[in-house]
Amino acid sequence: MSKKDRRKVLARIWGTPTSRDIDFIDEGNEIVVASSSKGIVAWWLQIFQAVYPNIKYLEKGDVIKLKPTVDVSVKLNKTTRLMRITGKGHWRWFVDNFEQLLDEGNNEAETLSTADSSENSVTRYLQLDKDDALVQDLLDQIPEGGGIMQNDYIMRLWKSLLDDWFGVGAIVYVVTPRIDSERLFQMMLLMLRNKGTGFGVTLVTPTKTTDGEKFAKVMDMTKRRLKEVKVLAPSGHQKRLVSDVKVQWALDSLTIVHEDFSTNFIAAYKDDEAEVLTTTAHFHKSHFHFNLKDNVCYNRLPTNDLKRNYLLPLNVTSNIF
């Protein structure tokens, strides 16, 4: 199996809902499971003992060693909070069993999507707390029937609504004839922040804008940004904001539809209820990095009306019926 195929497998498993902030690093001869969560080692021990009732472990210094099968060794480090999975059968065991371990860890969790948010580097980077009142306060600023709003307000509302919709597991659509790498980067961070809620997201945008900007180039720039942005770790060292596995998960979780049009809106539905925010602002630096003013209108409507009046005219049909 190629490194990319292994990364896609790890990304799928990482997408399992978890009550702790974890990450995977594929070292070839071992899989490293990292976490900044306090008490993570005790959490893992509790999970292993529940899934493997007869398992025994050896503790030497800061390292705890377990053997879930004869050809797999698991080492937990109480100082670094790393789990190292090694042995001849480590890959097959991880693929076949790790989701079960994560599911077991969720059994006693009060919440999955927002747990550990105070320690999550993506959450800190976005500087966006889960606050339903904030979303409603922003919506309340839109005059009845819509109105003209400032660029910074539109950006805050755009991020807050997407975060809210991802957080409740809605089916989300981002429709714009122009999107830049910064907005796409932020959207993917919001996806990562809300992994495990069961949301779906589709970006509808042309393959090339009227001024010749190719979406493929925007996507390449976004991938580089995802891989290059670093944040300060609790240890005081710089670390990547988004790992390769998380980048892969975000890419695999985003559906892209190419159509030619000139409208802008974000929308979401769950069950029979839908919301749509329409605006004249492109989701692009040309609107958000300058002191521009644009029309904004927000509506709640039945899901069937959203599909019929907003999505079908753009030929977005393959994933809505």
Short mmCIF file of C-alpha atoms in Angstrom, two decimals:
data_model
loop_
_atom_site.label_atom_id
_atom_site.label_comp_id
_atom_site.label_asym_id
_atom_site.label_seq_id
_atom_site.Cartn_x
_atom_site.Cartn_y
_atom_site.Cartn_z
CA MET A 1 0.00 0.00 0.00
CA SER A 2 1.37 3.42 -0.96
CA LYS A 3 2.01 6.16 1.60
CA LYS A 4 -0.92 8.16 0.20
CA ASP A 5 -3.27 5.17 0.46
CA ARG A 6 -2.13 4.58 4.05
CA ARG A 7 -2.70 8.28 4.79
CA LYS A 8 -6.25 8.07 3.41
CA VAL A 9 -6.95 5.06 5.65
CA LEU A 10 -5.59 6.90 8.67
CA ALA A 11 -7.65 9.97 7.74
CA ARG A 12 -10.83 7.90 7.63
CA ILE A 13 -10.13 6.42 11.07
CA TRP A 14 -9.16 9.84 12.45
CA GLY A 15 -12.59 11.08 11.37
CA THR A 16 -14.21 8.85 13.99
CA PRO A 17 -15.86 11.03 16.68
CA THR A 18 -13.61 11.37 19.72
CA SER A 19 -13.89 13.03 23.10
CA ARG A 20 -10.14 13.78 23.04
CA ASP A 21 -8.04 15.73 20.56
CA ILE A 22 -5.77 13.14 18.88
CA ASP A 23 -3.59 12.90 15.80
CA PHE A 24 -1.89 10.14 13.81
CA ILE A 25 1.64 10.04 12.40
CA ASP A 26 2.59 7.20 10.07
CA GLU A 27 6.27 6.36 10.56
CA GLY A 28 6.17 3.28 8.33
CA ASN A 29 7.38 0.79 10.92
CA GLU A 30 5.09 2.25 13.58
CA ILE A 31 2.02 4.43 14.01
CA VAL A 32 2.28 7.25 16.53
CA VAL A 33 -0.90 8.52 18.16
CA ALA A 34 -0.33 11.99 19.60
CA SER A 35 -2.47 14.08 21.91
CA SER A 36 -2.16 17.25 23.98
CA SER A 37 -5.03 16.16 26.24
CA LYS A 38 -4.37 15.87 29.95
CA GLY A 39 -5.00 12.40 31.32
CA ILE A 40 -4.77 10.83 27.87
CA VAL A 41 -2.60 7.89 29.06
CA ALA A 42 -5.10 6.91 31.77
CA TRP A 43 -7.87 7.24 29.15
CA TRP A 44 -6.08 4.87 26.78
CA LEU A 45 -5.44 2.36 29.58
CA GLN A 46 -9.11 2.37 30.52
CA ILE A 47 -10.07 1.76 26.88
CA PHE A 48 -7.62 -1.11 26.39
CA GLN A 49 -8.76 -2.79 29.58
CA ALA A 50 -12.40 -2.54 28.47
CA VAL A 51 -11.77 -3.91 24.96
CA TYR A 52 -9.17 -6.48 26.08
CA PRO A 53 -10.32 -7.55 29.59
CA ASN A 54 -7.41 -9.95 30.07
CA ILE A 55 -4.68 -7.59 28.89
CA LYS A 56 -1.66 -7.09 31.14
CA TYR A 57 0.83 -4.24 31.01
CA LEU A 58 4.34 -3.53 32.18
CA GLU A 59 5.33 -0.13 33.54
CA LYS A 60 8.93 1.04 33.51
CA GLY A 61 9.64 4.67 34.27
CA ASP A 62 7.40 6.84 32.12
CA VAL A 63 6.59 4.06 29.63
CA ILE A 64 3.69 1.60 29.87
CA LYS A 65 3.82 -1.37 27.48
CA LEU A 66 0.82 -3.46 26.38
CA LYS A 67 0.42 -6.31 23.89
CA PRO A 68 -3.12 -6.51 22.48
CA THR A 69 -1.94 -9.39 20.20
CA VAL A 70 1.24 -11.44 19.99
CA ASP A 71 2.63 -9.45 17.03
CA VAL A 72 1.64 -5.94 18.17
CA SER A 73 3.16 -3.81 20.94
CA VAL A 74 1.69 -0.59 22.29
CA LYS A 75 3.82 1.83 24.31
CA LEU A 76 2.28 4.74 26.21
CA ASN A 77 4.56 7.54 27.39
CA LYS A 78 3.22 9.46 30.39
CA THR A 79 5.51 12.44 29.75
CA THR A 80 5.12 12.95 25.99
CA ARG A 81 1.53 11.56 25.93
CA LEU A 82 2.46 9.61 22.79
CA MET A 83 1.21 6.14 21.93
CA ARG A 84 3.54 4.09 19.70
CA ILE A 85 2.08 1.04 17.94
CA THR A 86 4.73 -1.31 16.56
CA GLY A 87 5.25 -4.93 15.59
CA LYS A 88 4.94 -7.13 12.53
CA GLY A 89 1.14 -6.91 12.51
CA HIS A 90 0.76 -3.30 13.68
CA TRP A 91 -0.82 -1.91 10.50
CA ARG A 92 -3.48 -4.60 10.11
CA TRP A 93 -4.29 -4.50 13.83
CA PHE A 94 -4.63 -0.71 13.75
CA VAL A 95 -6.94 -0.74 10.69
CA ASP A 96 -9.09 -3.56 12.08
CA ASN A 97 -9.35 -2.45 15.71
CA PHE A 98 -8.61 1.22 16.36
CA GLU A 99 -12.09 2.52 15.52
CA GLN A 100 -13.47 0.11 18.11
CA LEU A 101 -11.08 1.56 20.68
CA LEU A 102 -12.23 5.09 19.85
CA ASP A 103 -15.89 4.05 20.05
CA GLU A 104 -15.22 2.54 23.49
CA GLY A 105 -13.61 5.80 24.58
CA ASN A 106 -16.75 7.68 23.55
CA ASN A 107 -19.11 5.58 25.65
CA GLU A 108 -18.56 7.64 28.79
CA ALA A 109 -18.04 10.99 27.05
CA GLU A 110 -20.55 13.77 27.65
CA THR A 111 -19.69 15.49 24.39
CA LEU A 112 -17.61 14.60 21.36
CA SER A 113 -17.30 17.51 18.96
CA THR A 114 -16.43 20.21 21.52
CA ALA A 115 -14.39 18.23 24.06
CA ASP A 116 -10.88 19.48 24.67
CA SER A 117 -11.64 22.66 22.71
CA SER A 118 -9.50 24.67 25.12
CA GLU A 119 -6.49 22.57 24.10
CA ASN A 120 -7.25 22.22 20.40
CA SER A 121 -4.70 24.14 18.32
CA VAL A 122 -7.16 24.65 15.43
CA THR A 123 -9.70 26.18 17.81
CA ARG A 124 -7.07 28.51 19.28
CA TYR A 125 -5.90 29.51 15.81
CA LEU A 126 -9.43 30.35 14.62
CA GLN A 127 -10.16 32.32 17.82
CA LEU A 128 -13.76 31.19 17.46
CA ASP A 129 -15.57 29.80 20.50
CA LYS A 130 -18.75 27.76 20.33
CA ASP A 131 -21.34 30.43 21.08
CA ASP A 132 -24.90 30.05 19.79
CA ALA A 133 -25.77 33.49 21.16
CA LEU A 134 -23.01 35.08 19.05
CA VAL A 135 -24.41 33.55 15.86
CA GLN A 136 -27.90 34.82 16.65
CA ASP A 137 -26.57 38.27 17.61
CA LEU A 138 -24.86 38.52 14.22
CA LEU A 139 -28.01 37.41 12.40
CA ASP A 140 -30.10 39.92 14.36
CA GLN A 141 -27.98 42.74 12.90
CA ILE A 142 -29.30 42.03 9.40
CA PRO A 143 -32.31 44.29 8.70
CA GLU A 144 -35.59 42.58 7.85
CA GLY A 145 -35.50 41.91 4.12
CA GLY A 146 -31.70 42.28 4.01
CA GLY A 147 -29.38 45.26 3.88
CA ILE A 148 -25.91 46.62 3.19
CA MET A 149 -23.23 45.42 5.62
CA GLN A 150 -19.49 45.93 6.17
CA ASN A 151 -16.87 43.43 4.94
CA ASP A 152 -15.61 42.49 8.43
CA TYR A 153 -19.16 41.75 9.59
CA ILE A 154 -19.81 39.50 6.57
CA MET A 155 -16.60 37.55 7.24
CA ARG A 156 -17.49 37.02 10.92
CA LEU A 157 -20.99 35.87 9.99
CA TRP A 158 -19.64 33.59 7.23
CA LYS A 159 -17.28 31.83 9.65
CA SER A 160 -19.79 31.69 12.50
CA LEU A 161 -22.59 30.23 10.40
CA LEU A 162 -20.34 27.60 8.82
CA ASP A 163 -19.03 26.63 12.27
CA ASP A 164 -22.58 26.42 13.62
CA TRP A 165 -23.82 24.32 10.69
CA PHE A 166 -20.84 21.95 10.76
CA GLY A 167 -21.29 21.63 14.50
CA VAL A 168 -24.87 20.34 14.26
CA GLY A 169 -24.07 17.90 11.45
CA ALA A 170 -25.89 19.78 8.68
CA ILE A 171 -25.43 19.40 4.93
CA VAL A 172 -23.63 22.58 3.93
CA TYR A 173 -23.10 24.38 0.60
CA VAL A 174 -20.62 27.16 -0.10
CA VAL A 175 -21.39 28.76 -3.46
CA THR A 176 -19.19 31.50 -4.88
CA PRO A 177 -17.66 32.41 -8.26
CA ARG A 178 -14.44 33.45 -6.48
CA ILE A 179 -12.78 31.92 -3.44
CA ASP A 180 -9.18 32.49 -2.38
CA SER A 181 -6.83 30.19 -0.51
CA GLU A 182 -7.32 32.02 2.81
CA ARG A 183 -11.10 31.53 2.81
CA LEU A 184 -10.72 27.90 1.66
CA PHE A 185 -8.09 27.36 4.36
CA GLN A 186 -10.42 28.75 7.03
CA MET A 187 -13.29 26.60 5.79
CA MET A 188 -11.15 23.47 6.07
CA LEU A 189 -10.07 24.45 9.59
CA LEU A 190 -13.75 24.78 10.52
CA MET A 191 -14.32 21.30 9.09
CA LEU A 192 -11.46 19.90 11.18
CA ARG A 193 -12.76 21.65 14.30
CA ASN A 194 -16.15 19.92 13.86
CA LYS A 195 -15.07 16.47 12.71
CA GLY A 196 -17.25 13.65 13.91
CA THR A 197 -20.59 15.51 13.80
CA GLY A 198 -21.60 13.88 10.52
CA PHE A 199 -21.77 17.09 8.46
CA GLY A 200 -21.43 17.14 4.69
CA VAL A 201 -19.98 20.04 2.71
CA THR A 202 -19.98 20.94 -0.97
CA LEU A 203 -18.08 23.84 -2.53
CA VAL A 204 -19.60 25.09 -5.80
CA THR A 205 -17.24 27.29 -7.81
CA PRO A 206 -16.04 27.63 -11.44
CA THR A 207 -12.92 25.87 -12.66
CA LYS A 208 -11.68 29.32 -13.70
CA THR A 209 -12.88 32.82 -12.82
CA THR A 210 -13.69 35.48 -15.41
CA ASP A 211 -10.29 37.09 -14.80
CA GLY A 212 -8.48 33.79 -15.42
CA GLU A 213 -7.77 32.61 -11.85
CA LYS A 214 -7.85 28.80 -11.82
CA PHE A 215 -9.41 26.97 -8.90
CA ALA A 216 -6.74 24.26 -9.13
CA LYS A 217 -4.13 26.90 -8.30
CA VAL A 218 -6.21 28.12 -5.34
CA MET A 219 -6.46 24.55 -4.06
CA ASP A 220 -2.71 24.02 -4.41
CA MET A 221 -2.04 27.22 -2.44
CA THR A 222 -4.51 26.07 0.24
CA LYS A 223 -2.77 22.70 0.59
CA ARG A 224 0.56 24.47 1.03
CA ARG A 225 -0.95 26.78 3.62
CA LEU A 226 -2.40 23.81 5.52
CA LYS A 227 1.01 22.16 5.59
CA GLU A 228 3.10 25.25 6.34
CA VAL A 229 1.20 27.13 9.05
CA LYS A 230 2.74 26.52 12.47
CA VAL A 231 1.64 27.33 15.99
CA LEU A 232 3.33 27.38 19.37
CA ALA A 233 3.02 24.03 21.15
CA PRO A 234 2.66 23.77 24.98
CA SER A 235 6.31 22.65 25.02
CA GLY A 236 7.32 26.05 23.64
CA HIS A 237 8.35 24.66 20.25
CA GLN A 238 6.74 25.43 16.91
CA LYS A 239 4.62 22.65 15.44
CA ARG A 240 2.43 22.27 12.38
CA LEU A 241 -1.14 23.44 12.86
CA VAL A 242 -2.51 20.64 10.67
CA SER A 243 -0.87 17.24 10.21
CA ASP A 244 -0.78 15.29 6.93
CA VAL A 245 -3.54 12.97 8.16
CA LYS A 246 -5.81 15.90 9.04
CA VAL A 247 -5.11 17.57 5.69
CA GLN A 248 -6.07 14.33 3.95
CA TRP A 249 -9.27 14.07 5.96
CA ALA A 250 -10.29 17.63 5.07
CA LEU A 251 -9.61 17.04 1.37
CA ASP A 252 -11.51 13.74 1.37
CA SER A 253 -14.45 15.30 3.22
CA LEU A 254 -14.94 18.21 0.81
CA THR A 255 -17.06 17.69 -2.31
CA ILE A 256 -16.26 20.12 -5.13
CA VAL A 257 -18.68 20.94 -7.96
CA HIS A 258 -17.62 23.18 -10.84
CA GLU A 259 -20.23 25.41 -12.46
CA ASP A 260 -20.24 28.86 -14.07
CA PHE A 261 -22.41 31.49 -12.33
CA SER A 262 -22.14 34.86 -10.56
CA THR A 263 -24.10 34.45 -7.32
CA ASN A 264 -22.79 34.05 -3.75
CA PHE A 265 -24.44 32.21 -0.90
CA ILE A 266 -23.86 29.73 1.87
CA ALA A 267 -26.65 27.38 2.85
CA ALA A 268 -27.35 24.36 4.99
CA TYR A 269 -30.13 21.94 5.71
CA LYS A 270 -30.89 19.29 8.26
CA ASP A 271 -34.04 17.22 7.97
CA ASP A 272 -36.82 19.52 6.68
CA GLU A 273 -35.33 22.85 7.75
CA ALA A 274 -32.84 24.95 5.79
CA GLU A 275 -31.02 28.28 6.06
CA VAL A 276 -29.43 30.43 3.37
CA LEU A 277 -27.26 33.53 3.54
CA THR A 278 -27.02 35.38 0.24
CA THR A 279 -24.59 38.24 -0.38
CA THR A 280 -22.97 40.21 -3.17
CA ALA A 281 -19.57 39.57 -1.52
CA HIS A 282 -17.33 36.99 -3.16
CA PHE A 283 -15.58 34.77 -0.61
CA HIS A 284 -12.32 36.27 -1.71
CA LYS A 285 -9.70 38.73 -0.44
CA SER A 286 -10.92 41.28 -3.00
CA HIS A 287 -14.00 41.72 -0.78
CA PHE A 288 -12.65 40.99 2.69
CA HIS A 289 -9.28 42.78 2.66
CA PHE A 290 -10.75 46.13 1.66
CA ASN A 291 -13.37 48.37 3.25
CA LEU A 292 -16.20 47.27 0.97
CA LYS A 293 -19.91 47.12 1.66
CA ASP A 294 -22.17 44.40 0.25
CA ASN A 295 -25.76 43.27 0.30
CA VAL A 296 -26.60 40.54 2.84
CA CYS A 297 -29.87 38.64 3.25
CA TYR A 298 -30.64 35.68 5.52
CA ASN A 299 -33.64 33.36 5.28
CA ARG A 300 -34.98 30.20 6.85
CA LEU A 301 -36.94 28.00 4.44
CA PRO A 302 -38.06 24.41 3.87
CA THR A 303 -35.31 22.08 2.67
CA ASN A 304 -37.21 21.28 -0.53
CA ASP A 305 -37.31 25.01 -1.40
CA LEU A 306 -33.55 25.30 -0.88
CA LYS A 307 -32.95 22.35 -3.19
CA ARG A 308 -35.43 23.49 -5.84
CA ASN A 309 -34.69 27.22 -5.87
CA TYR A 310 -30.96 27.39 -5.06
CA LEU A 311 -29.23 24.09 -5.80
CA LEU A 312 -30.99 22.62 -8.83
CA PRO A 313 -30.50 25.79 -10.94
CA LEU A 314 -26.75 25.33 -10.41
CA ASN A 315 -26.94 21.65 -11.43
CA VAL A 316 -26.04 20.60 -7.90
CA THR A 317 -28.11 17.43 -7.94
CA SER A 318 -25.88 14.36 -7.45
CA ASN A 319 -25.63 14.70 -3.69
CA ILE A 320 -29.00 16.20 -2.70
CA PHE A 321 -31.46 13.48 -3.77
#
